[in-house]
XYZ file of C-alpha atoms in Angstrom:
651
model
C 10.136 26.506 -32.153
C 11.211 25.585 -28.757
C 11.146 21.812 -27.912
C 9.657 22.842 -24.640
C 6.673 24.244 -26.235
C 6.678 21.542 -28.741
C 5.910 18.721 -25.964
C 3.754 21.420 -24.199
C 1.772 21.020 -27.233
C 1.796 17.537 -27.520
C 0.642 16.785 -24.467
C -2.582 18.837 -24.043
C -3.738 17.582 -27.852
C -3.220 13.746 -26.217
C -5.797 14.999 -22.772
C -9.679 14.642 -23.873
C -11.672 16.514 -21.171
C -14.978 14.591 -19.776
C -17.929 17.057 -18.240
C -20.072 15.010 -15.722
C -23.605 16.293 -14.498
C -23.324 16.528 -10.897
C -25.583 16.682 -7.965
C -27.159 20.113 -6.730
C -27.345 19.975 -3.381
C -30.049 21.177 -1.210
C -29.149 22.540 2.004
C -33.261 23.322 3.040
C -34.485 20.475 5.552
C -37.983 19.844 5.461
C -40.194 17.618 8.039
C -43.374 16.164 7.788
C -45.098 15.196 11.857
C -47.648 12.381 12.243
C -50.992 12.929 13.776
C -53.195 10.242 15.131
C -56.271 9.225 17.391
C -56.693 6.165 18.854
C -59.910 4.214 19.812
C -59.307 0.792 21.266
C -57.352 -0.312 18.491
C -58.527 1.579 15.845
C -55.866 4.571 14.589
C -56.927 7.297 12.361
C -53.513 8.669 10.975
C -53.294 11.850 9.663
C -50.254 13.123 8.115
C -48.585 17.290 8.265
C -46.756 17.777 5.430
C -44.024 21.304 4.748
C -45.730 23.477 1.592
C -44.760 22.107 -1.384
C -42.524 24.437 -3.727
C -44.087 24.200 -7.210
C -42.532 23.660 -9.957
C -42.991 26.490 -12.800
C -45.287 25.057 -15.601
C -45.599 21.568 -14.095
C -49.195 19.953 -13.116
C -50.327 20.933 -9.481
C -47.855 20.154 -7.346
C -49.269 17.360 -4.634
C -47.887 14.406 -1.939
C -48.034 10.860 -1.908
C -47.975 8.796 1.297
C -46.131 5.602 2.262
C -47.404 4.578 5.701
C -45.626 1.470 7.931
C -47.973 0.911 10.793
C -44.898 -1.211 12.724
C -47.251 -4.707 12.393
C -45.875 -5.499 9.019
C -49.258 -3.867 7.677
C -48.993 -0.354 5.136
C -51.174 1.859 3.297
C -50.665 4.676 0.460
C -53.741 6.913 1.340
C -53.369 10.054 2.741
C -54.854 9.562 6.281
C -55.567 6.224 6.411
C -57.383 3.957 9.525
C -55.603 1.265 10.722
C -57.039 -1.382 13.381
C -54.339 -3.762 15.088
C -54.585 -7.013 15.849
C -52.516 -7.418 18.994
C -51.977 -4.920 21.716
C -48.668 -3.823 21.864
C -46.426 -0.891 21.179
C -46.070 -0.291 17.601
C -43.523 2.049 15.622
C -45.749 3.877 12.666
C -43.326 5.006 9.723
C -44.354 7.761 7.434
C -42.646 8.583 3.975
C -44.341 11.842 1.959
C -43.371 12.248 -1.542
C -43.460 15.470 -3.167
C -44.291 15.394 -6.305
C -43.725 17.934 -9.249
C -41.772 19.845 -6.606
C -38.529 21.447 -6.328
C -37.368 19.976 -3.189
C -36.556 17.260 -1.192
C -39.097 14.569 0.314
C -39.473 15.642 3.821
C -38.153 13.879 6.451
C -40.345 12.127 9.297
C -39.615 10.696 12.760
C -40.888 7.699 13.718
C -43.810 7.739 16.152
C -44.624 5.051 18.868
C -48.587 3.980 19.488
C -49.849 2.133 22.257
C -52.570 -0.116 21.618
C -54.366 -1.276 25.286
C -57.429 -2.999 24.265
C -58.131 -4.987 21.124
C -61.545 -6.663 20.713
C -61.946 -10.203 20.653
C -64.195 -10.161 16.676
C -60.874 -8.995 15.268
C -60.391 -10.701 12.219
C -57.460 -10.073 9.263
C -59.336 -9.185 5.499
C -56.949 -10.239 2.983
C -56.177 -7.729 0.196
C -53.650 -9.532 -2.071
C -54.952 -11.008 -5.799
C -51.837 -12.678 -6.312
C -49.386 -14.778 -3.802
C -46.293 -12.758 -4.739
C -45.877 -9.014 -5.881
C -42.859 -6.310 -5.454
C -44.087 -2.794 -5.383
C -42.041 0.677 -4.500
C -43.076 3.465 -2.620
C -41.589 6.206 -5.226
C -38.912 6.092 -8.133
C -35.345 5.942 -7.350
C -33.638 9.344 -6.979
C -30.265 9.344 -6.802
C -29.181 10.375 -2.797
C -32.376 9.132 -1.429
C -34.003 6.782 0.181
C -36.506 4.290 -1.275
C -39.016 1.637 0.107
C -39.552 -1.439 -1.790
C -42.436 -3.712 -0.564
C -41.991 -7.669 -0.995
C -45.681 -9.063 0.268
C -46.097 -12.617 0.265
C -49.037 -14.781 1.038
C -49.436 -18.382 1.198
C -51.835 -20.768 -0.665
C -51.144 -23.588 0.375
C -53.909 -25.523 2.300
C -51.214 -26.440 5.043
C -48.476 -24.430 7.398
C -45.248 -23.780 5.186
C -41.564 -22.680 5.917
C -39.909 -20.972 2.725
C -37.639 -18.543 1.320
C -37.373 -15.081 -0.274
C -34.885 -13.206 -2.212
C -34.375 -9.944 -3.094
C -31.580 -9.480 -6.342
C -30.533 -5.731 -6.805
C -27.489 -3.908 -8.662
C -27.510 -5.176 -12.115
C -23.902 -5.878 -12.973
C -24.180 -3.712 -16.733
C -24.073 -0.859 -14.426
C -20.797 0.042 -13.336
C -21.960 1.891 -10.169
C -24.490 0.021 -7.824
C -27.642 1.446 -8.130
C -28.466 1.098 -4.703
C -27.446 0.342 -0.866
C -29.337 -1.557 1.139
C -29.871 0.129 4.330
C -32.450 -1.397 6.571
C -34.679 -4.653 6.280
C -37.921 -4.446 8.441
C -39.204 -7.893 8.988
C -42.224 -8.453 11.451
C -42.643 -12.514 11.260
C -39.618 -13.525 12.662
C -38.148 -13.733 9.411
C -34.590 -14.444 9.708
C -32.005 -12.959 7.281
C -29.119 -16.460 6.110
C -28.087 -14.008 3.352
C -24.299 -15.605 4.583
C -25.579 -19.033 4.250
C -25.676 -19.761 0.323
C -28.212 -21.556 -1.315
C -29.913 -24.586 -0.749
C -32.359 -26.944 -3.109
C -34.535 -29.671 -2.370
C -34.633 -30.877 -6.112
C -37.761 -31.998 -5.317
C -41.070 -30.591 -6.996
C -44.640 -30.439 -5.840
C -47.022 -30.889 -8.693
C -50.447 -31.243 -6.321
C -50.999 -34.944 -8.784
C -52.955 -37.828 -7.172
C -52.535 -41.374 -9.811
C -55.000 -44.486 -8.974
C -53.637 -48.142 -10.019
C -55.409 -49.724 -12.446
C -55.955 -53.462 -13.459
C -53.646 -53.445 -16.286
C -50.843 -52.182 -13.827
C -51.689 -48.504 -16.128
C -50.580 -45.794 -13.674
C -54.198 -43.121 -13.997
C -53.907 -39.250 -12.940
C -57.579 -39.271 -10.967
C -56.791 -35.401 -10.947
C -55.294 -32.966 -12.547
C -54.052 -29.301 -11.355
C -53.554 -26.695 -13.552
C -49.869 -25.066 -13.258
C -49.524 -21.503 -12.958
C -47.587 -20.212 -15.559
C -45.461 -17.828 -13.571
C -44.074 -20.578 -11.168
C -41.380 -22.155 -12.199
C -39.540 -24.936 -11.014
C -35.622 -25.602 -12.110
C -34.770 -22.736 -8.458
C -31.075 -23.690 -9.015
C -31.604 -22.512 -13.077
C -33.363 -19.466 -11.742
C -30.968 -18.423 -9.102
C -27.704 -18.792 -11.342
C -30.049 -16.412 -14.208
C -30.260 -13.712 -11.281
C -26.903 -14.038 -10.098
C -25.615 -13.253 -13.598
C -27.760 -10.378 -13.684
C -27.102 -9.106 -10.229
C -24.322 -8.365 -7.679
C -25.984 -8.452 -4.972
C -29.013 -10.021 -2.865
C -31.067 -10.421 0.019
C -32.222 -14.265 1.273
C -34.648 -14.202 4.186
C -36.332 -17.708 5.558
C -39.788 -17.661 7.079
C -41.779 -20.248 9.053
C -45.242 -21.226 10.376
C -47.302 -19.506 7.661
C -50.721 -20.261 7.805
C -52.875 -20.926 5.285
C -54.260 -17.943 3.434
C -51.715 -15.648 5.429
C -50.321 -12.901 3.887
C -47.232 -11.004 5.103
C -45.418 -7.818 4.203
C -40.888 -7.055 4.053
C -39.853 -3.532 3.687
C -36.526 -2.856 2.034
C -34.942 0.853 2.522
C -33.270 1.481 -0.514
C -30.988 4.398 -0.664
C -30.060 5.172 -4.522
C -26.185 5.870 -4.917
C -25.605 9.597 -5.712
C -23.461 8.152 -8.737
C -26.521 7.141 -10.809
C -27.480 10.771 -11.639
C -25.376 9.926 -14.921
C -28.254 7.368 -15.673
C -31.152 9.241 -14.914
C -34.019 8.039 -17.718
C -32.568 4.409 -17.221
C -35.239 1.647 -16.543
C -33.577 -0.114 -13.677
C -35.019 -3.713 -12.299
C -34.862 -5.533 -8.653
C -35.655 -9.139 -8.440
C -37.787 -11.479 -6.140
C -37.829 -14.959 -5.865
C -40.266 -16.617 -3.609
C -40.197 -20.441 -2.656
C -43.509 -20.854 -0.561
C -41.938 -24.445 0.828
C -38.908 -25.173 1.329
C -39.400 -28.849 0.554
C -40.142 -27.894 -2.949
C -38.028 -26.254 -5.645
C -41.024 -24.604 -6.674
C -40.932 -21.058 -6.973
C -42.133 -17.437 -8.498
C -39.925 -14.817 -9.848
C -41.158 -10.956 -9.465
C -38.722 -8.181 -11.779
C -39.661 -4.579 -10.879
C -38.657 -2.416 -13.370
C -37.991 1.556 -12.082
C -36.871 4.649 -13.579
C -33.946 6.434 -12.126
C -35.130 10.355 -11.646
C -33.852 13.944 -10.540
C -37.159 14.747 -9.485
C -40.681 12.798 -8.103
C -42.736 13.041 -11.586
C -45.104 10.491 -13.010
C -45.341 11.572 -16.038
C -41.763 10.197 -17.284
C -40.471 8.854 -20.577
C -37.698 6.146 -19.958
C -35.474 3.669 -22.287
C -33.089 0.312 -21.039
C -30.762 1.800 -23.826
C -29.474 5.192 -22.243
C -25.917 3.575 -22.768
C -24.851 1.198 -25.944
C -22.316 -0.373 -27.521
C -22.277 0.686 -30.800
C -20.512 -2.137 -32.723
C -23.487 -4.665 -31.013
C -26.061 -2.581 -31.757
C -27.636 -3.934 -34.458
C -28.636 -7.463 -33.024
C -30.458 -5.003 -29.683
C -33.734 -4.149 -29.104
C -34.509 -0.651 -27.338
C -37.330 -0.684 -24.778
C -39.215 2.385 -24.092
C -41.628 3.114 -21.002
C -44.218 6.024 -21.024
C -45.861 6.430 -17.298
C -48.455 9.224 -16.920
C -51.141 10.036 -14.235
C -54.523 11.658 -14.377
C -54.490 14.172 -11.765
C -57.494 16.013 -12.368
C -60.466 15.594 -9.996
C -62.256 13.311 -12.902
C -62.063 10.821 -15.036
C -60.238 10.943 -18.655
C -61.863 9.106 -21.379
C -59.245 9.686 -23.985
C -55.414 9.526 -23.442
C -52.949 10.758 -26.722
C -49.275 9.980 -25.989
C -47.611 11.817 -28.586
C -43.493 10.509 -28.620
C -40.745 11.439 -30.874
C -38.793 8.505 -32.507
C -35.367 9.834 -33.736
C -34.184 8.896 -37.267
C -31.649 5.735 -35.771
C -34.660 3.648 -34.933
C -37.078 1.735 -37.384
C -41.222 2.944 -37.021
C -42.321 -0.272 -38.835
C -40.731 -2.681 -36.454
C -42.194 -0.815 -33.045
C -44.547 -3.525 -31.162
C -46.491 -2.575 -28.247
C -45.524 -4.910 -25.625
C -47.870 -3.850 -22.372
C -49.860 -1.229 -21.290
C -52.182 0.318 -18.212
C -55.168 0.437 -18.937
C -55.584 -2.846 -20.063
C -56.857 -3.219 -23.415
C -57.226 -4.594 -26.918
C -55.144 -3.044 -29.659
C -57.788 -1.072 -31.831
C -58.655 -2.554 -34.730
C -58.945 -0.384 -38.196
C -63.013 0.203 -37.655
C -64.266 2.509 -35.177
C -65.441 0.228 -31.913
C -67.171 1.047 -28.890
C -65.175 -0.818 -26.661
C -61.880 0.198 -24.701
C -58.877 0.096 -27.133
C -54.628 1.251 -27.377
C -54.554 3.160 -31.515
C -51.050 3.394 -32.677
C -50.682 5.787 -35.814
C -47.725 7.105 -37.289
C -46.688 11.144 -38.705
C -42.739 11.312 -40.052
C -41.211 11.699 -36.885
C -43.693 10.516 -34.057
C -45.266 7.720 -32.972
C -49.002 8.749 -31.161
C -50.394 5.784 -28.737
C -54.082 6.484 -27.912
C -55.918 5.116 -25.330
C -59.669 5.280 -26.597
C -62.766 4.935 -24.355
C -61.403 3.878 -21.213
C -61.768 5.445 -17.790
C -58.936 6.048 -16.028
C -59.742 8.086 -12.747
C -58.538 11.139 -11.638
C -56.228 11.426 -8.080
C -58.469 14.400 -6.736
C -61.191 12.659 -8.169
C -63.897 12.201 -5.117
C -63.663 8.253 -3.558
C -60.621 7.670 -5.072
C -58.623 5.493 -2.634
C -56.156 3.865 -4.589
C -54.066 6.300 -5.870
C -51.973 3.303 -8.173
C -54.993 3.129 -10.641
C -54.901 6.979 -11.411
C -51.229 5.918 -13.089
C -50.889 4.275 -16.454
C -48.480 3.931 -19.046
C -47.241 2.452 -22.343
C -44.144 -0.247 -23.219
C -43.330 -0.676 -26.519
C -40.049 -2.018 -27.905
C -38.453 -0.693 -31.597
C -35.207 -2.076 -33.436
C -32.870 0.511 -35.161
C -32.478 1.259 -38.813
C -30.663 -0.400 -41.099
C -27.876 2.688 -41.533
C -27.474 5.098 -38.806
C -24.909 7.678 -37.415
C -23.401 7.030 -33.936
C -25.291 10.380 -32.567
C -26.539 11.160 -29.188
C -30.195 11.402 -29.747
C -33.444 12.115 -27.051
C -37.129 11.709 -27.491
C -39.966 13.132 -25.292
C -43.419 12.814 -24.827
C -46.374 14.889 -24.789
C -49.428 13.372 -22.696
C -52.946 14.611 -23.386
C -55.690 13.538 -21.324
C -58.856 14.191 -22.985
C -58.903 17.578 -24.429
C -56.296 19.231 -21.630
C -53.263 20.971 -22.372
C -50.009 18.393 -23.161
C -47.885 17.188 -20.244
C -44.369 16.967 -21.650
C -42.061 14.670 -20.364
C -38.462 14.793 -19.568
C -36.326 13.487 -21.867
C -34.819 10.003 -22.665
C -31.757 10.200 -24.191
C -29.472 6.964 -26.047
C -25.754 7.342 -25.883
C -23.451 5.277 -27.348
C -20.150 4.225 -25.679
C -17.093 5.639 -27.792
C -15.803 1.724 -28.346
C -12.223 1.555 -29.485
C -11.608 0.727 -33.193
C -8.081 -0.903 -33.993
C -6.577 -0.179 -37.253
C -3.817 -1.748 -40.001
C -1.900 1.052 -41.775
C 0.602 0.209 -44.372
C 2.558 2.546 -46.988
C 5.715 4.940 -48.230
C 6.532 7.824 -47.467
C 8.261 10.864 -49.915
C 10.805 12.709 -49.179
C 11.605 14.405 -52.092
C 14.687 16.409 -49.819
C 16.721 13.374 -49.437
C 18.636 11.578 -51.959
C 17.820 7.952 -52.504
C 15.367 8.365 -50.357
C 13.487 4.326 -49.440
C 11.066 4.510 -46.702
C 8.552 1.908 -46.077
C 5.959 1.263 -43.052
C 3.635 -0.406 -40.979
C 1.714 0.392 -37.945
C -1.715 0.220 -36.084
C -4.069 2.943 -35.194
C -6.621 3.095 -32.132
C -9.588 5.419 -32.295
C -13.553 5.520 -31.109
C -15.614 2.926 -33.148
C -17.196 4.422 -36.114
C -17.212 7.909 -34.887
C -19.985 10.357 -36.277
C -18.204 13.637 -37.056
C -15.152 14.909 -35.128
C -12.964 12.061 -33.167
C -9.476 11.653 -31.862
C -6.991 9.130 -33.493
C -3.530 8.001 -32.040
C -1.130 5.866 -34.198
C 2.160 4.054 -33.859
C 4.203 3.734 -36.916
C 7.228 1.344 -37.543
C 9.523 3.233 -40.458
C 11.637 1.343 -42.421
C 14.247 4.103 -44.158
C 17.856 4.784 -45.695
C 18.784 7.218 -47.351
C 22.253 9.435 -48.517
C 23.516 12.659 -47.190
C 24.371 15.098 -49.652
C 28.117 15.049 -50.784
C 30.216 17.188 -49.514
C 34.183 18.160 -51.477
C 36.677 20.335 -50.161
C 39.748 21.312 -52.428
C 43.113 22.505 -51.170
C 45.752 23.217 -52.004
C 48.796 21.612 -49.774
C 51.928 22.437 -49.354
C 54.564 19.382 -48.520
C 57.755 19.036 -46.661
C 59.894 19.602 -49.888
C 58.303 21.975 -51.028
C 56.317 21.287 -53.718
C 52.716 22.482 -54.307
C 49.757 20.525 -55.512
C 45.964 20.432 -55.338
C 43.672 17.686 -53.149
C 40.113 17.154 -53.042
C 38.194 15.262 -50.304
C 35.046 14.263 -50.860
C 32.669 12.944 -47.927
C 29.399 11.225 -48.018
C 27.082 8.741 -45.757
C 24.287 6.829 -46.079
C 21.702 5.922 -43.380
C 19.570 2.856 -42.324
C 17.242 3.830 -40.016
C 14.246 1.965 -37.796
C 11.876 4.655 -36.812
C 9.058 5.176 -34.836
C 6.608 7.748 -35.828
C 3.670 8.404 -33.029
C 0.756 10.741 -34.445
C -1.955 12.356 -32.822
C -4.686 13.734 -34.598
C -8.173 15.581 -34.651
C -10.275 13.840 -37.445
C -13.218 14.776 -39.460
C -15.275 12.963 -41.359
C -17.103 14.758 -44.353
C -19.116 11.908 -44.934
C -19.263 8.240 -45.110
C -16.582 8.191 -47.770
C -14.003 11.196 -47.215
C -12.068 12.160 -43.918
C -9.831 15.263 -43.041
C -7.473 15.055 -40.610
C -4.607 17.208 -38.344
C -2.654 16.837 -36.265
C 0.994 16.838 -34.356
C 3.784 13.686 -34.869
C 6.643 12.787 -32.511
C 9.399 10.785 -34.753
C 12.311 9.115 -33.100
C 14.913 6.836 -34.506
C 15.072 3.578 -32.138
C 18.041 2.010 -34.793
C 19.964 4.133 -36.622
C 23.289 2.815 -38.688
C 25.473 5.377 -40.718
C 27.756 4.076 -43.116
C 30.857 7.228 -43.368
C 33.240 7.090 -46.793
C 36.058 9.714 -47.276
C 37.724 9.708 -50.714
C 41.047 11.541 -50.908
C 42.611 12.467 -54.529
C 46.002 14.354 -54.605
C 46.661 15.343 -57.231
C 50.555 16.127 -59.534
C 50.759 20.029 -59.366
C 47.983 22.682 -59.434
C 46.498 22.814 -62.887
C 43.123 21.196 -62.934
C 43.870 18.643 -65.227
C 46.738 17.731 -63.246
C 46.675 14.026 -63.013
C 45.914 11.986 -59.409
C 49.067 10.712 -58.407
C 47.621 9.383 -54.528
C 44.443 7.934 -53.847
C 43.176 7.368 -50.085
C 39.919 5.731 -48.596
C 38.446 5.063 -45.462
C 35.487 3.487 -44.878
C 33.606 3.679 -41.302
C 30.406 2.767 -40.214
C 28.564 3.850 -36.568
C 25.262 2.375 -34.961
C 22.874 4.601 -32.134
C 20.099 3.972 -30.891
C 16.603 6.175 -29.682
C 18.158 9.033 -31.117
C 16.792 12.218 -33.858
C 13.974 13.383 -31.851
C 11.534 15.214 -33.990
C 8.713 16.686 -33.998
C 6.253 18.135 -36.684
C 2.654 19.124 -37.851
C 0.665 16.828 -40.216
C -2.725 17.492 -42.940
C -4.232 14.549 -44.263
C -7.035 13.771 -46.207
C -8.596 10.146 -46.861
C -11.340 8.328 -49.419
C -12.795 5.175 -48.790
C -14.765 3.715 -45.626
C -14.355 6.374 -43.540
C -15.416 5.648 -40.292
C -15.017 1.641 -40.424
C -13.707 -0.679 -43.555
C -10.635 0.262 -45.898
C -9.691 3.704 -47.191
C -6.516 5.565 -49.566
C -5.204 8.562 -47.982
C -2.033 10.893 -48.295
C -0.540 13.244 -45.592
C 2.026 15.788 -45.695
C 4.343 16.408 -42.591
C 5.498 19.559 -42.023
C 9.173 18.675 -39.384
C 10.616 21.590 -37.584
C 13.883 20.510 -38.879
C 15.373 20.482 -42.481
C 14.925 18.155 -45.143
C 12.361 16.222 -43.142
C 9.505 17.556 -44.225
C 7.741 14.539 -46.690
C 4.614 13.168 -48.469
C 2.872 9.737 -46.831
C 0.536 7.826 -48.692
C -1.072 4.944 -47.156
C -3.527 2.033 -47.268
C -5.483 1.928 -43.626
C -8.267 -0.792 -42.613
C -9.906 -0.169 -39.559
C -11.859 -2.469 -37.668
């Protein structure tokens, strides 16, 4: 066989191919206009959306609204009413999102309003429960922009100055998950993301103490702490830091009591996370109300990276894992669903597959929407989460709750039409490293299932070193003594099929085969007689053997394996004798009258290229631990072709 060919060979069985989903692009613009009509300085908005392109055997296909009035106030209703405070020109903002449709959220231009006349009774109604909250205005799609909403409201009983961060990119992600594109303050709210950090070390714990008689120091009164404010900031802001690459510090001033204001983050998701679409995903807020204080809150938002606008998604933190670590992780799972009927549902049955790696009895509920107690084994009247079990499903039931419907008449907040399930699940004690995918299907009340997409767990292929020691055969040479010892490299505990590449140091000598000439000479007086030569050589030889295989593994215990092997000899030494016998006349019992010798010896180095095909089989631990195995190598050149049997550990 031609060398060329050989190495043509060799070189497309060392390439391994990687496919990578990519990004269909759609080339149809849409638009969506806003309408409004103003009286005084009341605006009724009213939104014109493109016809929505349904997708076959989804739910009804439908928009949801994400409204920026331009005086740091927003609203998710359809056509909402908005009455300013100030007169003023404001910029309104409109993002539609198109849900269970097959195109892109339209596009909208922003729209100026002049307010002339504002009445003098105008008076802000606060909205927000809590003083801190981080909330989105649609999943992250990869190639698209999203809004993320930081509101903030101060409870003090006094004007603060503060601080807020945003943390986003989680470093286990090799590609950012998003850019930052635009930050829309409207309170003067100044961006010192350049600055660094800065503590007080000081800590406001709202405590007044009285002196006593006895010099005893008494608490007259005593506030209780809230249990998401924390108050080590410099602890909290090196946790994000090693969670995050990047982040956003703004600094406010002059709150007033009871204020509350609104930040608006355009987020554009990188079109390099469509590889992690089904991955739960998290942004970070911190919030220090005063800056004289260390105290603080911290906000995590968790989202799910998507192809497509659709609540109804099944999602997992483990869409990518190390396999060798996996045993001391936890997989989270998130089920999100939305009634979108025009009434209420009474009974919700989230039906989800759990694939044979992961453990049933260790799955804990961990939150869910509703809001509910877990169901206890009696029937009860009241609102409850069931979790029952068949062989290969776990079924979550919301019983006797009321979760409305989004066409559901004098339903305004469309948030409380969603709901969903976490739950987290270890894996089984002995599993295969297999690509694996669960889905949902969501009933609500008796209604034909939803189905979600599904979320798949990949593992990382991991490299697993190996120790190989052993002899090799070869039954064509004489005095044949060939020892070695090498390492292999190849995935971590592969499944089935895998790729291994080793590097083998030979330790071999050897003797040619003896060659004897006879002759008969002739000398210068005349005389006749017979003379044999006899040649041999023996070899000590360093070589290098590099194998490339395609392995198989039967089972946990036996392995098959071919593949091709470059040898080359990086040390060779050649010891050369000649022998010459002359001998007194013809006859062949003539005695030896003359006896010559010479003795040589020659050293080269990276020489004896050669190349072969090699079957193995092996028995033991065959994807990780020790195994016995044997290969034959079949050289393209004589008397090379040999038996190995080896000892291998991999780790």
């Amino acid at each position: 066989m031609p060398k060329s060919l050989l190495f043509s060979l060799f070189f497309l069985l060392s390439i391994f191919g990687f496919s990578q989903q990519t990004i269909e692009t759609d080339t149809l613009t849409r638009t969506a206009n806003i309408n409004y009509n103003t009286q005084g300085n009341s605006v009724e908005f009213k939104p014109e959306t493109p016809e929505l392109i349904q997708i076959a055997g989804a739910p009804k296909a439908f928009y949801t609204y994400h409204w920026e009035f331009g005086d740091g106030k927003y609203s998710k209703e359809k056509e909402p009413k908005h009455i300013y405070k100030d007169k003023g020109e404001y910029e309104v903002k409109l993002w539609a999102t198109n849900n269970y449709d097959n195109g892109k959220p339209p596009t909208t231009r922003p729209k100026k309003i002049a307010v002339t006349n504002v009445p003098e009774d105008y008076q802000d109604v606060a909205s927000m429960d809590e003083d801190f909250t981080l909330k989105r205005n649609r999943e992250p799609v990869p190639d698209q922009e999203m809004v993320t909403i930081v509101s903030y409201k101060n409870t003090k009983e006094y004007i603060t100055n503060g601080k807020l961060y945003l943390f986003y990119n989680e470093l286990k992600y090799k590609n950012d998950n998003f850019e930052l594109i635009e930050t829309r303050t409207h309170h003067n709210e100044k961006d010192i993301s350049d600055t660094g950090f800065a503590y007080s070390h000081n800590i406001d714990d709202d405590r007044t103490y009285l002196a006593s008689i006895n010099n005893d120091i008494i608490e007259s009164s005593i506030t209780i702490q809230d249990s998401t404010e924390k108050m080590n900031l410099p602890l909290s802001i090196q946790e994000s830091q090693s969670i995050y690459k990047n982040w956003s510090l703004l600094e406010f001033d002059n709150m007033q009591p009871n204020e509350e204001r609104n930040i608006f983050f355009s987020l554009k998701t990188t079109p390099e996370m469509i590889k992690d679409t089904s991955a739960i995903i998290s942004v970070r807020g911190i919030y220090v109300p005063d800056s004289n204080y260390d105290n603080h809150k911290v906000k995590d938002m968790e989202m799910e990276i998507v192809t497509s606008h659709d609540p109804n998604k099944m999602s997992s933190n483990g869409t990518f894992m190390n396999y060798r670590f996996v045993r001391f992780k936890t997989l989270k799972y998130k089920i999100k669903f939305q009634n979108n009927g025009e009434g209420p549902a009474r009974t919700i049955r989230l039906e989800t597959d759990i694939p044979e790696m992961l453990d049933k009895s260790t799955l804990e509920v961990t939150d869910m929407y509703p809001k509910c107690d877990i169901c206890p084994k009696r029937e009860v009247l009241y609102s409850c989460l069931d979790t029952t079990f068949t062989e290969k499903q776990a079924i979550f039931t919301f019983k006797n709750i009321y979760l409305p419907g989004s066409e559901q008449k004098n339903v305004k907040e469309y948030d409380s039409t969603k709901g969903f399930v976490k739950y987290k699940i270890k894996f089984a004690k002995d599993f295969h490293k297999k690509k694996t995918k669960s889905r949902t299907a969501i009933i609500f009340d008796k209604n034909e299932p939803i189905i979600t997409n599904y979320s798949t767990t990949r593992f990382l292929p991991g490299i697993s070193i190996g120790v190989k020691t052993g002899y090799n055969s070869f039954s064509d040479l004489n005095n044949s003594d060939s020892y070695f010892i090498g390492a292999t490299v190849s995935p971590y505990k592969s499944y089935r099929w895998y790729w291994q590449v080793e590097l083998m140091n030979n330790f071999h000598s050897y003797d040619s085969d003896i060659n004897v000439l006879e002759e008969i000479i002739d000398d210068a007086q005349g005389f006749r007689f017979r003379q044999l030569t006899t040649t041999s050589s023996s070899y000590e030889n360093i070589d290098w053997d590099i194998p490339i295989l395609l392995k198989y593994n039967v089972n946990n215990f036996v392995g098959l394996g071919v593949g091709l092997q470059n040898t080359i000899s990086i040390s060779e030494k050649r010891e050369n004798a000649v022998l010459i016998e002359q001998f007194e006349g013809v006859f062949p019992d003539a005695p030896v009258i003359n006896t010559i010798s010479d003795n040589t010896s020659e050293s080269n180095s990276f020489t004896n290229l050669r190349t072969g095909l090699l079957f193995e089989a092996t028995a033991g631990f065959s994807r990780i631990g020790p195994s016995l195995g044997a290969r034959y190598i079949l050289n393209f050149e004589d008397n090379f072709n040999y038996w190995q049997f080896f000892a291998i550990w991999k780790f």
